[in-house]
Tab-separated table of C-alpha atoms and ligand atoms in Angstrom:
chain	number	residue	atom	x	y	z
A	907	UNK	CA	-34.642	21.979	18.801
A	908	UNK	CA	-30.926	22.708	18.422
A	909	UNK	CA	-30.277	18.976	18.746
A	910	UNK	CA	-32.713	18.343	15.875
A	911	UNK	CA	-30.865	20.874	13.722
A	912	UNK	CA	-27.541	19.278	14.429
A	913	UNK	CA	-28.897	15.933	13.341
A	914	UNK	CA	-30.223	17.499	10.151
A	915	UNK	CA	-26.856	19.249	9.537
A	916	UNK	CA	-25.066	15.919	9.888
A	917	UNK	CA	-27.306	14.327	7.279
A	918	UNK	CA	-26.686	17.131	4.780
A	919	UNK	CA	-22.924	17.112	5.395
A	920	UNK	CA	-22.842	13.363	4.759
A	921	UNK	CA	-24.843	13.762	1.566
A	922	UNK	CA	-22.543	16.511	0.264
A	923	UNK	CA	-19.523	14.383	1.073
A	924	UNK	CA	-20.999	11.460	-0.874
A	925	UNK	CA	-21.522	13.687	-3.922
A	926	UNK	CA	-18.041	15.166	-3.712
A	927	UNK	CA	-16.479	11.729	-3.336
A	928	UNK	CA	-18.081	10.694	-6.601
A	929	UNK	CA	-16.948	13.683	-8.712
A	930	UNK	CA	-16.648	17.467	-8.600
A	931	UNK	CA	-19.829	19.563	-8.115
A	932	UNK	CA	-20.596	23.294	-8.281
A	933	UNK	CA	-22.589	25.013	-5.551
A	934	UNK	CA	-25.546	25.308	-7.925
A	935	UNK	CA	-25.443	21.547	-8.705
A	936	UNK	CA	-25.380	20.722	-5.007
A	937	UNK	CA	-28.265	23.089	-4.318
A	938	UNK	CA	-30.321	21.307	-7.008
A	939	UNK	CA	-29.479	17.851	-5.688
A	940	UNK	CA	-30.189	18.740	-2.072
A	941	UNK	CA	-33.126	21.073	-2.729
A	942	UNK	CA	-31.610	23.842	-0.604
A	943	UNK	CA	-30.530	27.328	-1.621
A	944	UNK	CA	-26.946	28.200	-2.660
A	945	UNK	CA	-26.243	30.179	0.530
A	946	UNK	CA	-27.014	27.086	2.560
A	947	UNK	CA	-24.727	24.999	0.328
A	948	UNK	CA	-21.909	27.497	0.929
A	949	UNK	CA	-22.594	27.312	4.666
A	950	UNK	CA	-22.350	23.504	4.668
A	951	UNK	CA	-19.316	23.451	2.371
A	952	UNK	CA	-17.537	25.761	4.780
A	953	UNK	CA	-18.472	23.495	7.678
A	954	UNK	CA	-17.323	20.410	5.787
A	955	UNK	CA	-13.986	21.958	4.792
A	956	UNK	CA	-13.177	22.500	8.480
A	957	UNK	CA	-14.517	19.213	9.820
A	958	UNK	CA	-11.835	16.701	10.718
A	959	UNK	CA	-14.522	14.164	11.564
A	960	UNK	CA	-16.123	14.112	8.116
A	961	UNK	CA	-12.968	14.558	6.079
A	962	UNK	CA	-11.250	11.573	7.760
A	963	UNK	CA	-7.779	12.566	6.640
A	964	UNK	CA	-8.833	13.809	3.191
A	965	UNK	CA	-9.612	17.381	2.087
A	966	UNK	CA	-11.927	19.442	-0.126
A	967	UNK	CA	-10.262	20.821	-3.219
A	968	UNK	CA	-11.807	23.444	-5.524
A	969	UNK	CA	-11.127	25.135	-8.864
A	970	UNK	CA	-12.777	27.740	-11.104
A	971	UNK	CA	-14.785	26.795	-14.170
A	972	UNK	CA	-14.520	28.965	-17.319
A	973	UNK	CA	-17.702	30.661	-16.165
A	974	UNK	CA	-16.069	31.614	-12.848
A	975	UNK	CA	-18.034	29.351	-10.483
A	976	UNK	CA	-16.211	26.918	-8.230
A	977	UNK	CA	-16.181	23.131	-8.499
A	978	UNK	CA	-15.657	21.240	-5.261
A	979	UNK	CA	-14.345	17.696	-4.914
A	980	UNK	CA	-13.276	15.452	-2.054
A	981	UNK	CA	-9.678	14.142	-2.187
A	982	UNK	CA	-9.082	10.922	-0.232
A	983	UNK	CA	-6.027	10.606	1.999
A	984	UNK	CA	-3.049	9.030	0.190
A	985	UNK	CA	-2.838	5.441	1.185
A	986	UNK	CA	0.588	4.146	2.093
A	987	UNK	CA	1.136	0.574	0.966
A	988	UNK	CA	1.984	-1.834	3.768
A	989	UNK	CA	5.573	-3.008	3.395
A	990	UNK	CA	6.047	-6.550	2.103
A	991	UNK	CA	6.840	-9.234	4.674
A	992	UNK	CA	10.550	-9.748	5.237
A	993	UNK	CA	12.260	-12.340	2.994
A	994	UNK	CA	12.849	-15.577	4.891
A	995	UNK	CA	15.457	-16.759	2.372
A	996	UNK	CA	18.255	-15.377	0.229
A	997	UNK	CA	18.206	-15.562	-3.577
A	998	UNK	CA	21.693	-15.917	-4.995
A	999	UNK	CA	22.607	-14.554	-8.389
A	1000	UNK	CA	23.785	-17.274	-10.746
A	1001	UNK	CA	25.986	-17.212	-13.815
A	1002	UNK	CA	23.896	-15.509	-16.465
A	1003	UNK	CA	20.931	-17.841	-16.649
A	1004	UNK	CA	18.913	-16.545	-13.745
A	1005	UNK	CA	15.824	-14.401	-14.066
A	1006	UNK	CA	12.538	-14.878	-15.788
A	1007	UNK	CA	14.047	-15.975	-19.093
A	1008	UNK	CA	16.554	-18.244	-17.391
A	1009	UNK	CA	16.135	-21.659	-15.900
A	1010	UNK	CA	18.066	-21.661	-12.647
A	1011	UNK	CA	17.333	-20.324	-9.178
A	1012	UNK	CA	19.519	-20.809	-6.135
A	1013	UNK	CA	18.288	-19.982	-2.637
A	1014	UNK	CA	19.831	-20.147	0.810
A	1015	UNK	CA	17.670	-20.763	3.843
A	1016	UNK	CA	19.331	-19.524	7.002
A	1017	UNK	CA	20.656	-22.231	9.330
A	1018	UNK	CA	18.926	-20.836	12.409
A	1019	UNK	CA	15.371	-21.017	11.040
A	1020	UNK	CA	12.898	-22.107	13.741
A	1021	UNK	CA	10.422	-24.990	13.810
A	1022	UNK	CA	6.647	-24.771	14.481
A	1023	UNK	CA	7.185	-24.535	18.261
A	1024	UNK	CA	10.004	-22.004	17.989
A	1025	UNK	CA	12.674	-24.654	18.535
A	1026	UNK	CA	15.557	-24.996	16.015
A	1027	UNK	CA	13.962	-26.516	12.898
A	1028	UNK	CA	14.502	-30.215	12.290
A	1029	UNK	CA	13.577	-29.828	8.650
A	1030	UNK	CA	12.585	-27.358	5.974
A	1031	UNK	CA	9.093	-27.986	4.601
A	1032	UNK	CA	8.011	-27.118	1.065
A	1033	UNK	CA	4.345	-26.885	0.060
A	1034	UNK	CA	3.974	-27.037	-3.720
A	1035	UNK	CA	0.901	-25.026	-4.749
A	1036	UNK	CA	-0.355	-26.262	-8.101
A	1037	UNK	CA	-3.577	-25.726	-10.045
A	1038	UNK	CA	-5.408	-23.443	-7.633
A	1039	UNK	CA	-7.556	-22.036	-10.475
A	1040	UNK	CA	-8.627	-18.893	-8.599
A	1041	UNK	CA	-11.652	-17.475	-10.399
A	1042	UNK	CA	-13.150	-20.858	-11.281
A	1043	UNK	CA	-16.445	-21.178	-9.470
A	1044	UNK	CA	-15.376	-24.597	-8.150
A	1045	UNK	CA	-12.014	-23.421	-6.758
A	1046	UNK	CA	-11.762	-24.556	-3.120
A	1047	UNK	CA	-10.610	-21.258	-1.607
A	1048	UNK	CA	-11.000	-22.519	1.976
A	1049	UNK	CA	-8.556	-25.361	1.373
A	1050	UNK	CA	-6.127	-23.035	-0.395
A	1051	UNK	CA	-6.310	-20.474	2.418
A	1052	UNK	CA	-5.733	-23.188	5.033
A	1053	UNK	CA	-2.522	-24.252	3.266
A	1054	UNK	CA	-1.365	-20.638	2.854
A	1055	UNK	CA	-1.977	-20.093	6.570
A	1056	UNK	CA	0.285	-23.013	7.477
A	1057	UNK	CA	3.105	-21.541	5.384
A	1058	UNK	CA	2.575	-18.190	7.083
A	1059	UNK	CA	2.444	-19.690	10.569
A	1060	UNK	CA	5.313	-22.167	10.469
A	1061	UNK	CA	8.703	-20.465	10.286
A	1062	UNK	CA	10.269	-23.498	8.527
A	1063	UNK	CA	7.548	-23.938	5.874
A	1064	UNK	CA	8.035	-22.439	2.407
A	1065	UNK	CA	6.004	-22.344	-0.808
A	1066	UNK	CA	6.458	-22.786	-4.524
A	1067	UNK	CA	3.782	-21.901	-7.084
A	1068	UNK	CA	3.729	-24.240	-10.073
A	1069	UNK	CA	1.126	-22.679	-12.383
A	1070	UNK	CA	-2.577	-22.517	-13.149
A	1071	UNK	CA	-2.767	-20.405	-10.009
A	1072	UNK	CA	-5.521	-18.387	-11.716
A	1073	UNK	CA	-8.217	-19.642	-14.075
A	1074	UNK	CA	-8.040	-17.182	-17.052
A	1075	UNK	CA	-10.818	-18.740	-19.123
A	1076	UNK	CA	-11.091	-16.741	-22.350
A	1077	UNK	CA	-13.708	-16.829	-25.108
A	1078	UNK	CA	-11.736	-19.305	-27.192
A	1079	UNK	CA	-10.359	-21.426	-24.329
A	1080	UNK	CA	-10.974	-25.146	-24.173
A	1081	UNK	CA	-14.248	-25.948	-22.466
A	1082	UNK	CA	-16.535	-23.860	-24.689
A	1083	UNK	CA	-18.265	-21.301	-22.514
A	1084	UNK	CA	-15.981	-21.962	-19.519
A	1085	UNK	CA	-15.308	-18.210	-19.433
A	1086	UNK	CA	-18.928	-17.619	-18.518
A	1087	UNK	CA	-18.689	-19.865	-15.461
A	1088	UNK	CA	-15.913	-17.921	-13.758
A	1089	UNK	CA	-16.831	-16.550	-10.369
A	1090	UNK	CA	-14.169	-13.821	-10.672
A	1091	UNK	CA	-13.387	-12.180	-14.029
A	1092	UNK	CA	-9.811	-12.676	-15.323
A	1093	UNK	CA	-8.642	-9.100	-14.668
A	1094	UNK	CA	-9.594	-9.419	-11.005
A	1095	UNK	CA	-8.194	-12.936	-10.570
A	1096	UNK	CA	-4.654	-11.559	-10.602
A	1097	UNK	CA	-5.489	-9.048	-7.860
A	1098	UNK	CA	-7.274	-11.650	-5.713
A	1099	UNK	CA	-4.346	-14.060	-6.061
A	1100	UNK	CA	-1.845	-11.346	-5.135
A	1101	UNK	CA	-3.813	-10.405	-2.018
A	1102	UNK	CA	-4.225	-14.032	-0.949
A	1103	UNK	CA	-0.490	-14.809	-1.028
A	1104	UNK	CA	0.916	-11.445	0.061
A	1105	UNK	CA	1.541	-12.664	3.615
A	1106	UNK	CA	3.688	-15.550	2.369
A	1107	UNK	CA	5.498	-13.654	-0.397
A	1108	UNK	CA	8.667	-13.644	1.716
A	1109	UNK	CA	8.509	-17.446	1.908
A	1110	UNK	CA	7.731	-18.152	-1.742
A	1111	UNK	CA	10.878	-19.512	-3.326
A	1112	UNK	CA	9.752	-19.482	-6.926
A	1113	UNK	CA	6.707	-18.930	-9.159
A	1114	UNK	CA	6.027	-20.225	-12.678
A	1115	UNK	CA	2.937	-20.020	-14.916
A	1116	UNK	CA	0.830	-22.899	-16.242
A	1117	UNK	CA	-1.169	-23.365	-19.423
A	1118	UNK	CA	-4.029	-21.254	-18.020
A	1119	UNK	CA	-1.807	-18.177	-17.523
A	1120	UNK	CA	-0.211	-18.932	-20.914
A	1121	UNK	CA	-3.574	-18.211	-22.509
A	1122	UNK	CA	-2.938	-14.534	-21.815
A	1123	UNK	CA	0.742	-14.683	-22.737
A	1124	UNK	CA	-0.009	-16.326	-26.099
A	1125	UNK	CA	-2.280	-13.444	-27.083
A	1126	UNK	CA	-0.564	-10.471	-25.488
A	1127	UNK	CA	2.967	-11.538	-24.417
A	1128	UNK	CA	1.924	-10.392	-20.931
A	1129	UNK	CA	1.722	-12.901	-18.103
A	1130	UNK	CA	-0.498	-11.945	-15.160
A	1131	UNK	CA	1.646	-14.008	-12.784
A	1132	UNK	CA	4.714	-12.045	-13.765
A	1133	UNK	CA	2.947	-8.923	-12.521
A	1134	UNK	CA	2.092	-10.644	-9.229
A	1135	UNK	CA	5.664	-11.845	-8.800
A	1136	UNK	CA	7.050	-8.400	-9.603
A	1137	UNK	CA	4.757	-6.708	-7.138
A	1138	UNK	CA	5.505	-9.194	-4.348
A	1139	UNK	CA	9.216	-9.539	-5.222
A	1140	UNK	CA	8.957	-13.285	-5.794
A	1141	UNK	CA	11.476	-15.006	-8.137
A	1142	UNK	CA	9.515	-15.617	-11.372
A	1143	UNK	CA	10.375	-17.840	-14.337
A	1144	UNK	CA	8.446	-18.049	-17.594
A	1145	UNK	CA	8.744	-21.861	-17.741
A	1146	UNK	CA	10.275	-24.880	-15.973
A	1147	UNK	CA	13.018	-23.998	-13.517
A	1148	UNK	CA	15.795	-25.813	-11.707
A	1149	UNK	CA	15.818	-24.740	-8.065
A	1150	UNK	CA	18.700	-25.413	-5.682
A	1151	UNK	CA	17.908	-25.048	-1.977
A	1152	UNK	CA	20.805	-24.960	0.459
A	1153	UNK	CA	20.364	-25.300	4.209
A	1154	UNK	CA	22.778	-26.332	6.978
A	1155	UNK	CA	25.460	-27.241	4.468
A	1156	UNK	CA	23.262	-29.498	2.312
A	1157	UNK	CA	21.865	-28.900	-1.150
A	1158	UNK	CA	18.675	-30.263	-2.710
A	1159	UNK	CA	17.884	-29.824	-6.393
A	1160	UNK	CA	14.341	-29.494	-7.743
A	1161	UNK	CA	13.078	-29.544	-11.309
A	1162	UNK	CA	9.813	-27.588	-11.191
A	1163	UNK	CA	7.487	-27.517	-14.185
A	1164	UNK	CA	3.775	-27.009	-14.601
A	1165	UNK	CA	3.644	-30.237	-16.587
A	1166	UNK	CA	1.651	-31.422	-19.545
A	1167	UNK	CA	-0.033	-34.741	-20.163
A	1168	UNK	CA	-3.372	-35.920	-21.430
A	1169	UNK	CA	-2.934	-39.256	-19.735
A	1170	UNK	CA	-5.604	-40.653	-17.477
A	1171	UNK	CA	-3.463	-43.490	-16.096
A	1172	UNK	CA	-0.999	-43.380	-13.159
A	1173	UNK	CA	1.774	-44.715	-15.414
A	1174	UNK	CA	1.169	-42.089	-18.071
A	1175	UNK	CA	1.187	-39.279	-15.511
A	1176	UNK	CA	4.375	-40.531	-13.847
A	1177	UNK	CA	6.049	-40.869	-17.250
A	1178	UNK	CA	5.208	-37.229	-17.946
A	1179	UNK	CA	6.777	-35.916	-14.711
A	1180	UNK	CA	9.859	-38.073	-15.353
A	1181	UNK	CA	10.559	-36.717	-18.852
A	1182	UNK	CA	13.040	-34.026	-17.710
A	1183	UNK	CA	15.114	-36.845	-16.153
A	1184	UNK	CA	16.476	-37.284	-19.697
A	1185	UNK	CA	18.399	-34.049	-19.390
A	1186	UNK	CA	18.467	-32.967	-15.717
A	1187	UNK	CA	19.794	-34.652	-12.590
A	1188	UNK	CA	17.721	-33.581	-9.567
A	1189	UNK	CA	16.416	-34.829	-6.229
A	1190	UNK	CA	12.811	-33.899	-6.987
A	1191	UNK	CA	10.884	-33.665	-10.253
A	1192	UNK	CA	7.615	-31.854	-9.606
A	1193	UNK	CA	4.615	-31.124	-11.790
A	1194	UNK	CA	0.844	-30.613	-11.501
A	1195	UNK	CA	-1.605	-30.002	-14.338
A	1196	UNK	CA	-3.247	-33.454	-14.216
A	1197	UNK	CA	-5.022	-32.638	-10.910
A	1198	UNK	CA	-3.869	-35.787	-9.210
A	1199	UNK	CA	-1.500	-36.804	-6.423
A	1200	UNK	CA	1.244	-39.273	-7.257
A	1201	UNK	CA	4.761	-39.914	-6.090
A	1202	UNK	CA	7.385	-42.388	-7.020
A	1203	UNK	CA	11.011	-43.103	-6.078
A	1204	UNK	CA	13.425	-43.937	-8.833
A	1205	UNK	CA	17.166	-44.226	-8.821
A	1206	UNK	CA	19.873	-43.728	-11.352
A	1207	UNK	CA	23.522	-44.657	-11.240
A	1208	UNK	CA	25.825	-41.683	-11.206
A	1209	UNK	CA	29.638	-41.535	-11.337
A	1210	UNK	CA	31.380	-40.144	-8.291
A	1211	UNK	CA	34.866	-38.789	-8.727
A	1212	UNK	CA	37.055	-37.412	-5.962
A	1213	UNK	CA	39.992	-35.159	-6.676
A	1214	UNK	CA	42.851	-34.033	-4.468
A	1215	UNK	CA	45.073	-31.205	-5.672
A	1216	UNK	CA	43.639	-31.606	-9.144
A	1217	UNK	CA	44.349	-35.349	-9.328
A	1218	UNK	CA	41.685	-38.048	-9.475
A	1219	UNK	CA	42.028	-40.156	-6.306
A	1220	UNK	CA	38.853	-42.265	-6.445
A	1221	UNK	CA	36.124	-43.225	-8.825
A	1222	UNK	CA	32.948	-45.151	-8.107
A	1223	UNK	CA	29.431	-45.626	-9.387
A	1224	UNK	CA	26.713	-44.755	-6.872
A	1225	UNK	CA	22.929	-45.031	-6.870
A	1226	UNK	CA	21.159	-41.700	-6.542
A	1227	UNK	CA	17.515	-41.568	-5.482
A	1228	UNK	CA	15.219	-39.215	-7.381
A	1229	UNK	CA	11.576	-38.556	-6.585
A	1230	UNK	CA	8.870	-37.899	-9.125
A	1231	UNK	CA	6.011	-35.908	-7.604
A	1232	UNK	CA	2.631	-34.976	-9.082
A	1233	UNK	CA	0.735	-32.388	-7.044
A	1234	UNK	CA	-3.036	-32.280	-6.529
A	1235	UNK	CA	-5.197	-29.289	-7.409
A	1236	UNK	CA	-7.555	-27.025	-5.448
A	1237	UNK	CA	-10.377	-27.538	-7.892
A	1238	UNK	CA	-13.439	-29.478	-6.825
A	1239	UNK	CA	-14.837	-32.171	-9.113
A	1240	UNK	CA	-18.628	-32.004	-9.265
A	1241	UNK	CA	-19.916	-29.569	-11.851
A	1242	UNK	CA	-16.562	-29.135	-13.584
A	1243	UNK	CA	-15.509	-30.105	-17.116
A	1244	UNK	CA	-13.591	-33.039	-15.584
A	1245	UNK	CA	-16.807	-34.548	-14.285
A	1246	UNK	CA	-18.661	-33.812	-17.502
A	1247	UNK	CA	-15.892	-35.464	-19.526
A	1248	UNK	CA	-15.925	-38.505	-17.231
A	1249	UNK	CA	-12.331	-38.087	-15.931
A	1250	UNK	CA	-11.356	-39.851	-12.715
A	1251	UNK	CA	-11.921	-37.489	-9.739
A	1252	UNK	CA	-8.635	-35.845	-8.762
A	1253	UNK	CA	-7.039	-36.132	-5.335
A	1254	UNK	CA	-8.193	-33.826	-2.510
A	1255	UNK	CA	-5.102	-34.583	-0.431
A	1256	UNK	CA	-1.750	-32.849	-0.151
A	1257	UNK	CA	1.986	-33.180	-0.671
A	1258	UNK	CA	4.637	-31.901	1.695
A	1259	UNK	CA	8.349	-32.134	0.945
A	1260	UNK	CA	10.651	-32.215	3.966
A	1261	UNK	CA	14.359	-31.445	3.707
A	1262	UNK	CA	15.936	-32.848	6.848
A	1263	UNK	CA	18.779	-31.409	8.901
A	1264	UNK	CA	20.916	-34.536	8.227
A	1265	UNK	CA	20.763	-33.978	4.461
A	1266	UNK	CA	18.070	-36.611	3.812
A	1267	UNK	CA	14.561	-35.831	2.632
A	1268	UNK	CA	11.019	-37.164	2.935
A	1269	UNK	CA	7.900	-36.636	0.875
A	1270	UNK	CA	4.650	-36.927	2.820
A	1271	UNK	CA	1.633	-37.583	0.640
A	1272	UNK	CA	-1.756	-37.897	2.282
A	1273	UNK	CA	-4.418	-35.958	4.108
A	1274	UNK	CA	-3.935	-32.760	6.062
A	1275	UNK	CA	-4.274	-32.712	9.847
A	1276	UNK	CA	-5.765	-29.750	11.682
A	1277	UNK	CA	-2.257	-28.920	12.927
A	1278	UNK	CA	-1.060	-28.535	9.343
A	1279	UNK	CA	0.853	-31.802	9.039
A	1280	UNK	CA	0.408	-34.166	6.140
A	1281	UNK	CA	-0.155	-37.769	7.140
A	1282	UNK	CA	0.013	-40.807	4.938
A	1283	UNK	CA	2.669	-42.485	2.918
A	1284	UNK	CA	6.186	-41.136	3.149
A	1285	UNK	CA	8.359	-41.869	0.197
B	547	FE2	FE1	-2.636	-26.994	-16.177
């Protein structure tokens, strides 16, 4: 019999807790909801207040109404935020043009970084994440998560985020009622994205927005990605950025933009990624936006001058190799506006940039292996 009662008590305590978690209740309100008298409510409230098991770290707080009766509410335990993962690189301040309104970011990766099998790394790997479109119902989250996991797992693999990370389809966005087809509403897309990349925030060298995030900025001057970057302490830039990576005494320069082009031809897309070559000298020119995978080596002739004690001692003209890279997206094809408009299906493969310990570099473009490598053509 006593056992029965205890069971019944447990049920009532749970019920009261549910009510008090929702909002504050008076004893009379609880008695009405539970169909028990006020003395019994007071009995159970007293039990609940002293029960570590039911309170689970929280507590019952109460205050007087103007009429003198008490309102009771459950207060959850304060959650401590997990600390961010440690930074696996150092961001160097630059001369006045750094920061979100600037265009230059310089990072140092420590010489003793390890490789995938905990041996000294033979190269630094960069995964460029472009056009993830989180929130679009055809976003391939499994593929995205698999790539994030490789960055997390491999000590020598780092990430950059090149825009259109979240979908942000608004009422007046291109695509008509595209907003209605989102699987996650825009306000939650930012939170989902932040949670998905939190584990690799310490290995994300830079983040920029794309035209999809710009939809918000154009209307409100607020960029959701800026909030993500701020929260995760990731270097954020409002537009294209020049990124210098130094490792083991070598330096590689990247021009990173989201990109823009309406072209449907390989030549047109490669012309678009090469446009900044008119005004920037870099080792890599990277963009996305066109949801395709392309890469191309080009060279330019650059002057090389050597000085000793301020005097010019040699002058020569040297070829310098530059790589134009277009990154694929994480958006599937069937059932999207691209299919409806009759665009060529985009690539489902990947791009991995390798900065080698001898100062050279490789770009692997092809399919992913289960071990996280990218096989295919190296350029
Ligand atoms: Fe885009």
